[in-house]
PDB file of C-alpha atoms in Angstrom:
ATOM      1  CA  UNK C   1     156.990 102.269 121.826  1.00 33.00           C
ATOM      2  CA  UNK C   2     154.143 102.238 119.951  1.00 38.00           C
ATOM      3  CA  UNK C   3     150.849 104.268 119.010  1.00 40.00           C
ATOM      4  CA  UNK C   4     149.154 103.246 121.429  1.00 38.00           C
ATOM      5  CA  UNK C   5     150.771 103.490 124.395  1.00 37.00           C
ATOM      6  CA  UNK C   6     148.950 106.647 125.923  1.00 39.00           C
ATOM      7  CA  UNK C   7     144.930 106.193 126.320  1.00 43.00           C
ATOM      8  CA  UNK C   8     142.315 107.466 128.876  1.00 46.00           C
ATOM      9  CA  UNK C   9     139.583 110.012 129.642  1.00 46.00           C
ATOM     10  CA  UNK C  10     140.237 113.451 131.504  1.00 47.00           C
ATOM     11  CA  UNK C  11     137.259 115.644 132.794  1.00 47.00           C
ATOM     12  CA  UNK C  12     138.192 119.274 131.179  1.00 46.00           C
ATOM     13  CA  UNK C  13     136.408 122.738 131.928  1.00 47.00           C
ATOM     14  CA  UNK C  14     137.691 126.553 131.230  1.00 43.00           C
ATOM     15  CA  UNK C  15     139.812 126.111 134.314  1.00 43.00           C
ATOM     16  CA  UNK C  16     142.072 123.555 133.731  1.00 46.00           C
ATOM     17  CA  UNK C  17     142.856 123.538 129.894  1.00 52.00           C
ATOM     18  CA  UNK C  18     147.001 124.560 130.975  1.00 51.00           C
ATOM     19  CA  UNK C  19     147.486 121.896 133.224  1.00 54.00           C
ATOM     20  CA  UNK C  20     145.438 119.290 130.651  1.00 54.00           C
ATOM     21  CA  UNK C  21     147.850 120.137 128.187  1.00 56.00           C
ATOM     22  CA  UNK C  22     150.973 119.795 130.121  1.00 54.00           C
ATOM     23  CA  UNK C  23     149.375 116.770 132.026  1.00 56.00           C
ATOM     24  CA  UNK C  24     148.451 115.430 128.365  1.00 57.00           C
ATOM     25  CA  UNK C  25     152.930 115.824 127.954  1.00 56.00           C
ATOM     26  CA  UNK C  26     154.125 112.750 130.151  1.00 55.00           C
ATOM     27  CA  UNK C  27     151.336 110.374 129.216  1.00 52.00           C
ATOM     28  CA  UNK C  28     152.557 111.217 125.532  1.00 50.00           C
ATOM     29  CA  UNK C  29     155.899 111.722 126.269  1.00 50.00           C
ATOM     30  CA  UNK C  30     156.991 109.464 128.591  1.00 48.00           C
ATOM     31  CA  UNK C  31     158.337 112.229 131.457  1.00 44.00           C
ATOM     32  CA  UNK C  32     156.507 111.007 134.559  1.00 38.00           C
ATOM     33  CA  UNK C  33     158.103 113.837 136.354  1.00 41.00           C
ATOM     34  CA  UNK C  34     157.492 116.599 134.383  1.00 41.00           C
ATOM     35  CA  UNK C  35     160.984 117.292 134.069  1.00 38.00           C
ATOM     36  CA  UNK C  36     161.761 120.294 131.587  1.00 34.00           C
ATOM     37  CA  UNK C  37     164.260 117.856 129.598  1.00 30.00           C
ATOM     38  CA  UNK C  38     164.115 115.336 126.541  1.00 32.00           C
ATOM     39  CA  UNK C  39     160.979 113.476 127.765  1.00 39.00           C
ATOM     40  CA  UNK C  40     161.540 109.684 127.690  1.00 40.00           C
ATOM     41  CA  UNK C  41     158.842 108.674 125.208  1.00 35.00           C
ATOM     42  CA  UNK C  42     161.116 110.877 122.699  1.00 37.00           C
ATOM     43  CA  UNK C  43     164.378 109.121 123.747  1.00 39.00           C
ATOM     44  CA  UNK C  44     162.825 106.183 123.169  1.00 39.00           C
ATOM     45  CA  UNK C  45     162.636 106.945 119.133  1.00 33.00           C
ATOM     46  CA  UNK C  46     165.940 108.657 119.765  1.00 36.00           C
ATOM     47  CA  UNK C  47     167.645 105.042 120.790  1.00 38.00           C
ATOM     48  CA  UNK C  48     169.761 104.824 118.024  1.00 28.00           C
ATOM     49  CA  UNK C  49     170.178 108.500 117.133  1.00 29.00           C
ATOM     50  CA  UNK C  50     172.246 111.017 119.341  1.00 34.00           C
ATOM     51  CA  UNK C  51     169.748 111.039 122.367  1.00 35.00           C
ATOM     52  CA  UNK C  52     169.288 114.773 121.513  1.00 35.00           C
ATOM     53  CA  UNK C  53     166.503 116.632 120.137  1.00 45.00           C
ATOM     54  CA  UNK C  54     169.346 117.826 117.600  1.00 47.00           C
ATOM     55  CA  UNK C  55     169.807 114.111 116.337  1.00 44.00           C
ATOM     56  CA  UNK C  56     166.095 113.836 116.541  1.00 46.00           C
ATOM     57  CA  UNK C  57     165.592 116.172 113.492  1.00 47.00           C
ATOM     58  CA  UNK C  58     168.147 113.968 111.994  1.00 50.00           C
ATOM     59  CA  UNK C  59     166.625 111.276 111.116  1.00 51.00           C
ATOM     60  CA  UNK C  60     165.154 111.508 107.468  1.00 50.00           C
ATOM     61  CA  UNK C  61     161.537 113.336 106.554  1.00 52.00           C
ATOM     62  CA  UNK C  62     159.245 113.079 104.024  1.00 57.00           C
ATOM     63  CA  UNK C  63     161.575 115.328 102.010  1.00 55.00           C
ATOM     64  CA  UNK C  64     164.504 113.165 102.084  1.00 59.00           C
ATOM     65  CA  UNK C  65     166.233 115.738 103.969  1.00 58.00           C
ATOM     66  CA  UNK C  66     166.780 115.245 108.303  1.00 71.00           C
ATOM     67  CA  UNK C  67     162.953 116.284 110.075  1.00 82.00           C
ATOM     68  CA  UNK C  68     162.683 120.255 110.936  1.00 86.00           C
ATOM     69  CA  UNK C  69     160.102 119.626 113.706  1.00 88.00           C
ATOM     70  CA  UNK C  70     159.696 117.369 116.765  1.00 87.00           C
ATOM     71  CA  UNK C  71     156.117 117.178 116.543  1.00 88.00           C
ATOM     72  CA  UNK C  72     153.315 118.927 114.405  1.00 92.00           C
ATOM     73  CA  UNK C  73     150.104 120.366 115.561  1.00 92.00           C
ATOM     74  CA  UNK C  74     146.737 120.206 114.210  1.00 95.00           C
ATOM     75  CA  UNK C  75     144.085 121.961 115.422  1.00 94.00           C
ATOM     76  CA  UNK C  76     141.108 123.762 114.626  1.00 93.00           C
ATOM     77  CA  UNK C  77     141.912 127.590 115.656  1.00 88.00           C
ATOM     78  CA  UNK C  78     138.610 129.197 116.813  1.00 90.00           C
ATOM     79  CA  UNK C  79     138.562 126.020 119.144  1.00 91.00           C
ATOM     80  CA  UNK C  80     141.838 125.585 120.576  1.00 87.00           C
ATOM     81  CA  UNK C  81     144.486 128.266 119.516  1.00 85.00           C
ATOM     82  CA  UNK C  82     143.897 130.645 122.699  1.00 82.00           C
ATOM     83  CA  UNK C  83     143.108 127.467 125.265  1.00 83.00           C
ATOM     84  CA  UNK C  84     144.212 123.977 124.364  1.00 84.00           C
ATOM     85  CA  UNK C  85     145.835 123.838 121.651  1.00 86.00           C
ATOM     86  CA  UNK C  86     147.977 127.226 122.226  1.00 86.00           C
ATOM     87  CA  UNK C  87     148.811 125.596 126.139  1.00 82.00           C
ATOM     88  CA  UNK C  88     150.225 122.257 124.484  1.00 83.00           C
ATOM     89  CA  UNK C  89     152.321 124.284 121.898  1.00 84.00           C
ATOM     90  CA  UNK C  90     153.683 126.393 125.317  1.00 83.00           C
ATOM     91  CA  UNK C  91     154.563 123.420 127.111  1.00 79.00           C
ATOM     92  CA  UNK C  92     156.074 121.259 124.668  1.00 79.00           C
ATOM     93  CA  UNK C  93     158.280 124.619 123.830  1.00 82.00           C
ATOM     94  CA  UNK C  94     159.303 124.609 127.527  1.00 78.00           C
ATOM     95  CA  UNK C  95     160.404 120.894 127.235  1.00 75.00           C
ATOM     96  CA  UNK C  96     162.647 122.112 123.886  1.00 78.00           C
ATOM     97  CA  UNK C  97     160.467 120.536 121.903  1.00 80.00           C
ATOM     98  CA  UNK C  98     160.303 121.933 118.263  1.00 85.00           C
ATOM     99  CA  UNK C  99     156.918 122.180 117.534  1.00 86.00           C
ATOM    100  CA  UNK C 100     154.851 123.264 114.810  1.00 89.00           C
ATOM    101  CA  UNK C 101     151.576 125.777 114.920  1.00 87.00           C
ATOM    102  CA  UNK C 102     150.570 127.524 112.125  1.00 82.00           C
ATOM    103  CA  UNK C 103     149.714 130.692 113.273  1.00 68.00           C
ATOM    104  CA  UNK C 104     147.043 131.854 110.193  1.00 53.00           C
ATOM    105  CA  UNK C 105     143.519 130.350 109.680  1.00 47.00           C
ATOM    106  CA  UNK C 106     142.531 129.868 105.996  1.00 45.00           C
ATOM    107  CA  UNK C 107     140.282 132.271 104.503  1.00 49.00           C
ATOM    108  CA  UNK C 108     136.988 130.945 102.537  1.00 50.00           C
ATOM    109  CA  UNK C 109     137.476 129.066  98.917  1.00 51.00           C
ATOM    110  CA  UNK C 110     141.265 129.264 100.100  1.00 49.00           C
ATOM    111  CA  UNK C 111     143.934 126.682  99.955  1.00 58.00           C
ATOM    112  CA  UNK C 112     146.038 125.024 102.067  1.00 60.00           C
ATOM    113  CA  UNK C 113     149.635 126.398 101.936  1.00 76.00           C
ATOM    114  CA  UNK C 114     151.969 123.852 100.479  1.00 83.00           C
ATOM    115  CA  UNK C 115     154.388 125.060 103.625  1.00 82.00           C
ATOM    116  CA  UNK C 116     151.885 123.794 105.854  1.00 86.00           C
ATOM    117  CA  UNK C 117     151.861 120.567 104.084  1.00 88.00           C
ATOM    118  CA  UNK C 118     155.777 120.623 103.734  1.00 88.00           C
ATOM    119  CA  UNK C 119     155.706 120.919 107.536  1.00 89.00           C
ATOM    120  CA  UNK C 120     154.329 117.827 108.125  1.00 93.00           C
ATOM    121  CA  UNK C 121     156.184 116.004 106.422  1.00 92.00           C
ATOM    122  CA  UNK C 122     159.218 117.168 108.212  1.00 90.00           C
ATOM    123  CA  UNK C 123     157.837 116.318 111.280  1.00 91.00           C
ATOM    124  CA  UNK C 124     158.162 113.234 113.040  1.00 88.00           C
ATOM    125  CA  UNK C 125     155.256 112.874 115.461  1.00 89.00           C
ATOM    126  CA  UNK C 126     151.787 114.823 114.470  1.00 92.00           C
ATOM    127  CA  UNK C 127     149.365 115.728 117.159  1.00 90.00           C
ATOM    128  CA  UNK C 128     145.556 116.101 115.972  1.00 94.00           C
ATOM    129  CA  UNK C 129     143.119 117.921 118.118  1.00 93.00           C
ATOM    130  CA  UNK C 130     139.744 116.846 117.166  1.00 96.00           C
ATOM    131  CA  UNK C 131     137.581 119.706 118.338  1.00 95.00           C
ATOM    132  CA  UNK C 132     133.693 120.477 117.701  1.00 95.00           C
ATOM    133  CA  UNK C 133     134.634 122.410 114.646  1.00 96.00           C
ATOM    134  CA  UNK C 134     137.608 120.785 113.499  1.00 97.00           C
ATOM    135  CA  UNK C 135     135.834 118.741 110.340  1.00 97.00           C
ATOM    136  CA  UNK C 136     134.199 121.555 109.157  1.00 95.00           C
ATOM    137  CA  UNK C 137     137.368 122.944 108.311  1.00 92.00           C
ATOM    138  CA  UNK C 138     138.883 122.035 104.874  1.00 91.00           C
ATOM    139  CA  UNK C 139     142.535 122.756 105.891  1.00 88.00           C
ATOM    140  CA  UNK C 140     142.415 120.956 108.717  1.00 94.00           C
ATOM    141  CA  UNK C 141     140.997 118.262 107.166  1.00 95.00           C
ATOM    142  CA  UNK C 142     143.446 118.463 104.828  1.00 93.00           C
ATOM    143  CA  UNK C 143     146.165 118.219 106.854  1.00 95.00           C
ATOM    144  CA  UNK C 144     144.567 115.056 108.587  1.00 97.00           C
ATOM    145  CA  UNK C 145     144.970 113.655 105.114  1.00 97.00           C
ATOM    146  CA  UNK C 146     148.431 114.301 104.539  1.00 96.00           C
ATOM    147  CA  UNK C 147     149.488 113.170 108.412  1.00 97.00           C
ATOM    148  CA  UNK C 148     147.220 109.959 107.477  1.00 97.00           C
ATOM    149  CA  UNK C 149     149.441 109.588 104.523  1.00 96.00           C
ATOM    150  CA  UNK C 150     152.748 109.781 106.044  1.00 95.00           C
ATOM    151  CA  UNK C 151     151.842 107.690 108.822  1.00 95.00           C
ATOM    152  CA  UNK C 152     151.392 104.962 106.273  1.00 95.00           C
ATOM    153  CA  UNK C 153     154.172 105.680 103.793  1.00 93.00           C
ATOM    154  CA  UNK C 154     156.917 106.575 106.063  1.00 90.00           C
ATOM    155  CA  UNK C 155     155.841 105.523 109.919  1.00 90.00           C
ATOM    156  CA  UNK C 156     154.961 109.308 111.009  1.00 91.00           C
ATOM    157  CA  UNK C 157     153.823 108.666 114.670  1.00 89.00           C
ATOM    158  CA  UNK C 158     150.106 110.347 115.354  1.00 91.00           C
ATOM    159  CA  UNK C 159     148.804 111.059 118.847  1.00 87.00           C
ATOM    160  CA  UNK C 160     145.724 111.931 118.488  1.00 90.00           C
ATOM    161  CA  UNK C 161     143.416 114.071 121.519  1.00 88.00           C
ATOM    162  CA  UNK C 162     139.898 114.041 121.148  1.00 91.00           C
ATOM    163  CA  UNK C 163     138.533 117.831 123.229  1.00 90.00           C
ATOM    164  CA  UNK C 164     135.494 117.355 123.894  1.00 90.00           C
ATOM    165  CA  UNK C 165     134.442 115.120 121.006  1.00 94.00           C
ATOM    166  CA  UNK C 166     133.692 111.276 121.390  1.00 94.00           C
ATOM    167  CA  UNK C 167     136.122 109.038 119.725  1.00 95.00           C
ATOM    168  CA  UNK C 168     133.443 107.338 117.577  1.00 95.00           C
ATOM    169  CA  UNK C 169     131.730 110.566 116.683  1.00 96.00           C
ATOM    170  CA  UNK C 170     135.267 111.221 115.000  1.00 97.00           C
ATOM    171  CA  UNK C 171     135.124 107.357 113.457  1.00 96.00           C
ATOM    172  CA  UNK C 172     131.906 107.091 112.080  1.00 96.00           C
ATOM    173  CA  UNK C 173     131.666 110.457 111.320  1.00 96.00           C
ATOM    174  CA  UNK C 174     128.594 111.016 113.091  1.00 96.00           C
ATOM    175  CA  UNK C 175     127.226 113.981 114.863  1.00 96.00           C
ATOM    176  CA  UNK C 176     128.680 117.395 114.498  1.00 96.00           C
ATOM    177  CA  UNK C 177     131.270 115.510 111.792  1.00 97.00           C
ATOM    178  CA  UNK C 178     128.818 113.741 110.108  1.00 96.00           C
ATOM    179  CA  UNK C 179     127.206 116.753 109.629  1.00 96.00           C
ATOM    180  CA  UNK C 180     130.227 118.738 108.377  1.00 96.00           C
ATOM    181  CA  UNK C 181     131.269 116.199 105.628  1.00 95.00           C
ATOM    182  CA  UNK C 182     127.576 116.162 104.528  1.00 94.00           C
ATOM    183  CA  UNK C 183     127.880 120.094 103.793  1.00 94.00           C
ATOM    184  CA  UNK C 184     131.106 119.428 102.028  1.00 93.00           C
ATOM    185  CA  UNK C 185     129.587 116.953 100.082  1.00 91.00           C
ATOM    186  CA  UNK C 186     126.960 119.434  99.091  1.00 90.00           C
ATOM    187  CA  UNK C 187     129.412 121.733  98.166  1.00 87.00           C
ATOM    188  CA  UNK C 188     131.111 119.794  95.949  1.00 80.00           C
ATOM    189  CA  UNK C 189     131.707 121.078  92.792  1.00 76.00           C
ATOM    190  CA  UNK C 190     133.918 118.343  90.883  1.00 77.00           C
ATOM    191  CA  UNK C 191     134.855 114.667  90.864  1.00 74.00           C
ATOM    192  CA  UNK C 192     137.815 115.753  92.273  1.00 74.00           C
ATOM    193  CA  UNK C 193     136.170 117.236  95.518  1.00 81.00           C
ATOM    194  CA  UNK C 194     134.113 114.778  95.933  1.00 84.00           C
ATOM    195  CA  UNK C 195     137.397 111.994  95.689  1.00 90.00           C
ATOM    196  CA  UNK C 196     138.452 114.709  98.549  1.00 92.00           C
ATOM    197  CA  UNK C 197     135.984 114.132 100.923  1.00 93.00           C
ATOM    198  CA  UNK C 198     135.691 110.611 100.578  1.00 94.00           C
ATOM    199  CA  UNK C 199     139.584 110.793 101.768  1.00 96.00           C
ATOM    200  CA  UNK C 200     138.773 113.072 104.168  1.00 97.00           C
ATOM    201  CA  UNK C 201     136.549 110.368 105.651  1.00 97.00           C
ATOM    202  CA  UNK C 202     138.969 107.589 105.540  1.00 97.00           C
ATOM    203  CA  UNK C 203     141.381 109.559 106.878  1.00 98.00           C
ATOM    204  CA  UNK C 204     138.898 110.832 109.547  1.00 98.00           C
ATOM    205  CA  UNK C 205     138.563 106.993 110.614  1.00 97.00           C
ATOM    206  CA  UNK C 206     141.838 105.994 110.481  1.00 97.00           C
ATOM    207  CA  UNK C 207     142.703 108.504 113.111  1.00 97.00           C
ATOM    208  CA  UNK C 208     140.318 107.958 115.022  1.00 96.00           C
ATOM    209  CA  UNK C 209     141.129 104.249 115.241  1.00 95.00           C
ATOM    210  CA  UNK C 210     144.666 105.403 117.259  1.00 92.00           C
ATOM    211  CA  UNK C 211     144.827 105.013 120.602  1.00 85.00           C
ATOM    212  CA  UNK C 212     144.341 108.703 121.770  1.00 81.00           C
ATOM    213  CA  UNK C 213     143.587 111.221 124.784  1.00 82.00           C
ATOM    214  CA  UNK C 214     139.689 111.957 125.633  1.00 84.00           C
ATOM    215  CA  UNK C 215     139.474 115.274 127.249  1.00 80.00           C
ATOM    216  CA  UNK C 216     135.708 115.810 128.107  1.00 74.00           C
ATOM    217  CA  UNK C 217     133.898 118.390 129.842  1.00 60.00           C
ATOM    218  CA  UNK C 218     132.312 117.658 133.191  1.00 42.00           C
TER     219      UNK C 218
END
C-alpha cells in the first residue's frame, strides 16, 4: 500500500465537516464499510506484525523503542480543532485508533515542545491538515519539518488533506502561504532562521507532492 493510494476532491461547508472526516477514514484507511474495527489500510502495514493495533505500536519508532501512536495529527488549531480536525481525531478514536492531538497552541516567540516532536516520531502514519492559516504558524510548520524528515529517514507514512486550500497553493507556496513564509522571512533574525524557513519550504513542497484529500468549499 502505498502513499498514494487515497486521492480526490470533496465539496465541504459548516454542515458536513463530521461526516468529511469520518468519510475521509475508509478512503485512508481502507474500511469501505465503516466498520468500528482495525480498518484494512492499517492491517495492511500490520501484515507481518500481530494484526492488532497492539502489535502496530510494535514495530520500531524514531526512538528505537516500539511506536506510541497509530497516527499523528497536524493541524492548525484556530482552523480545525473545534470542526475538522477535532471530528477526524473523534472518529479515528472510535475505530481504536491511537491518535495524537496536541491539545495547546503555541504562544508568540514560543517553541515547539520537544514532546510534540517526540510524538511524531513515535508515530507511524502523520496526518497534515493544510488549512488557510496553517503556514503562518511556526509550530506547525515545524512539525511539517520533522514528519518530512521521518518520512525520509525511516518510511513514516504521510496522508496529507488539503481544507480548503489548493494543492499547488501548498507546493509553490503561493497565495495565503506564499505570503506567510514571506513574513517569516522578514522576521528573520539569524542565519539560522532563515536556514528554517528555507526548510520549511522544502518541506512545504514535499508534502504537498503526496497524493492527498482536497476538501473544498462549495
Amino acid at each position: 500500500m502505498d502513499e498514494g493510494s487515497f486521492s480526490g476532491v470533496t465539496s465541504l461547508d459548516g454542515h458536513v465537516q463530521y461526516q468529511s472526516a469520518t468519510r475521509l477514514l475508509p478512503r485512508v484507511f481502507g474500511d469501505p464499510d465503516g466498520n468500528k474495527v482495525l480498518p484494512g489500510f492499517l492491517g495492511e502495514v500490520l501484515r507481518e506484525g500481530e494484526g492488532t493495533t497492539q502489535g502496530f505500536r510494535g514495530a520500531i519508532g524514531e526512538s528505537g523503542r516500539p511506536y506510541r501512536y497509530d497516527v499523528f495529527l497536524s493541524f492548525r488549531g484556530e482552523d480545525t480543532r473545534n470542526g475538522f480536525a477535532g471530528h477526524l481525531h473523534a472518529a479515528l478514536d472510535q475505530r481504536g485508533i491511537a491518535a495524537f492531538m496536541d491539545d495547546e497552541e503555541l504562544g508568540e516567540g514560543e517553541e515547539i515542545e520537544p514532546a510534540i516532536l517526540g510524538a511524531i516520531g513515535e508515530s507511524r502514519i502523520s496526518v497534515v491538515v493544510f488549512s488557510e492559516n496553517y503556514a503562518s504558524s511556526r509550530w506547525c510548520l515545524d512539525e511539517l519539518a520533522k514528519i518530512v524528515e521521518c518520512r525520509d529517514a525511516m518510511g513514516q507514512i504521510v496522508w496529507p488533506v488539503f481544507y480548503k486550500v489548493d494543492p499547488s497553493e501548498v507546493r509553490k507556496q503561493s497565495g495565503r502561504y506564499g505570503q506567510a513564509l514571506i513574513d517569516h522571512e522578514e522576521k528573520s533574525t539569524s542565519k539560522g532562521d532563515s536556514k528554517k524557513v528555507k526548510r520549511w519550504r522544502e518541506a512545504l513542497t514535499k508534502a504537498a507532492n503526496i497524493s492527498g484529500w482536497h476538501l473544498v468549499n462549495e
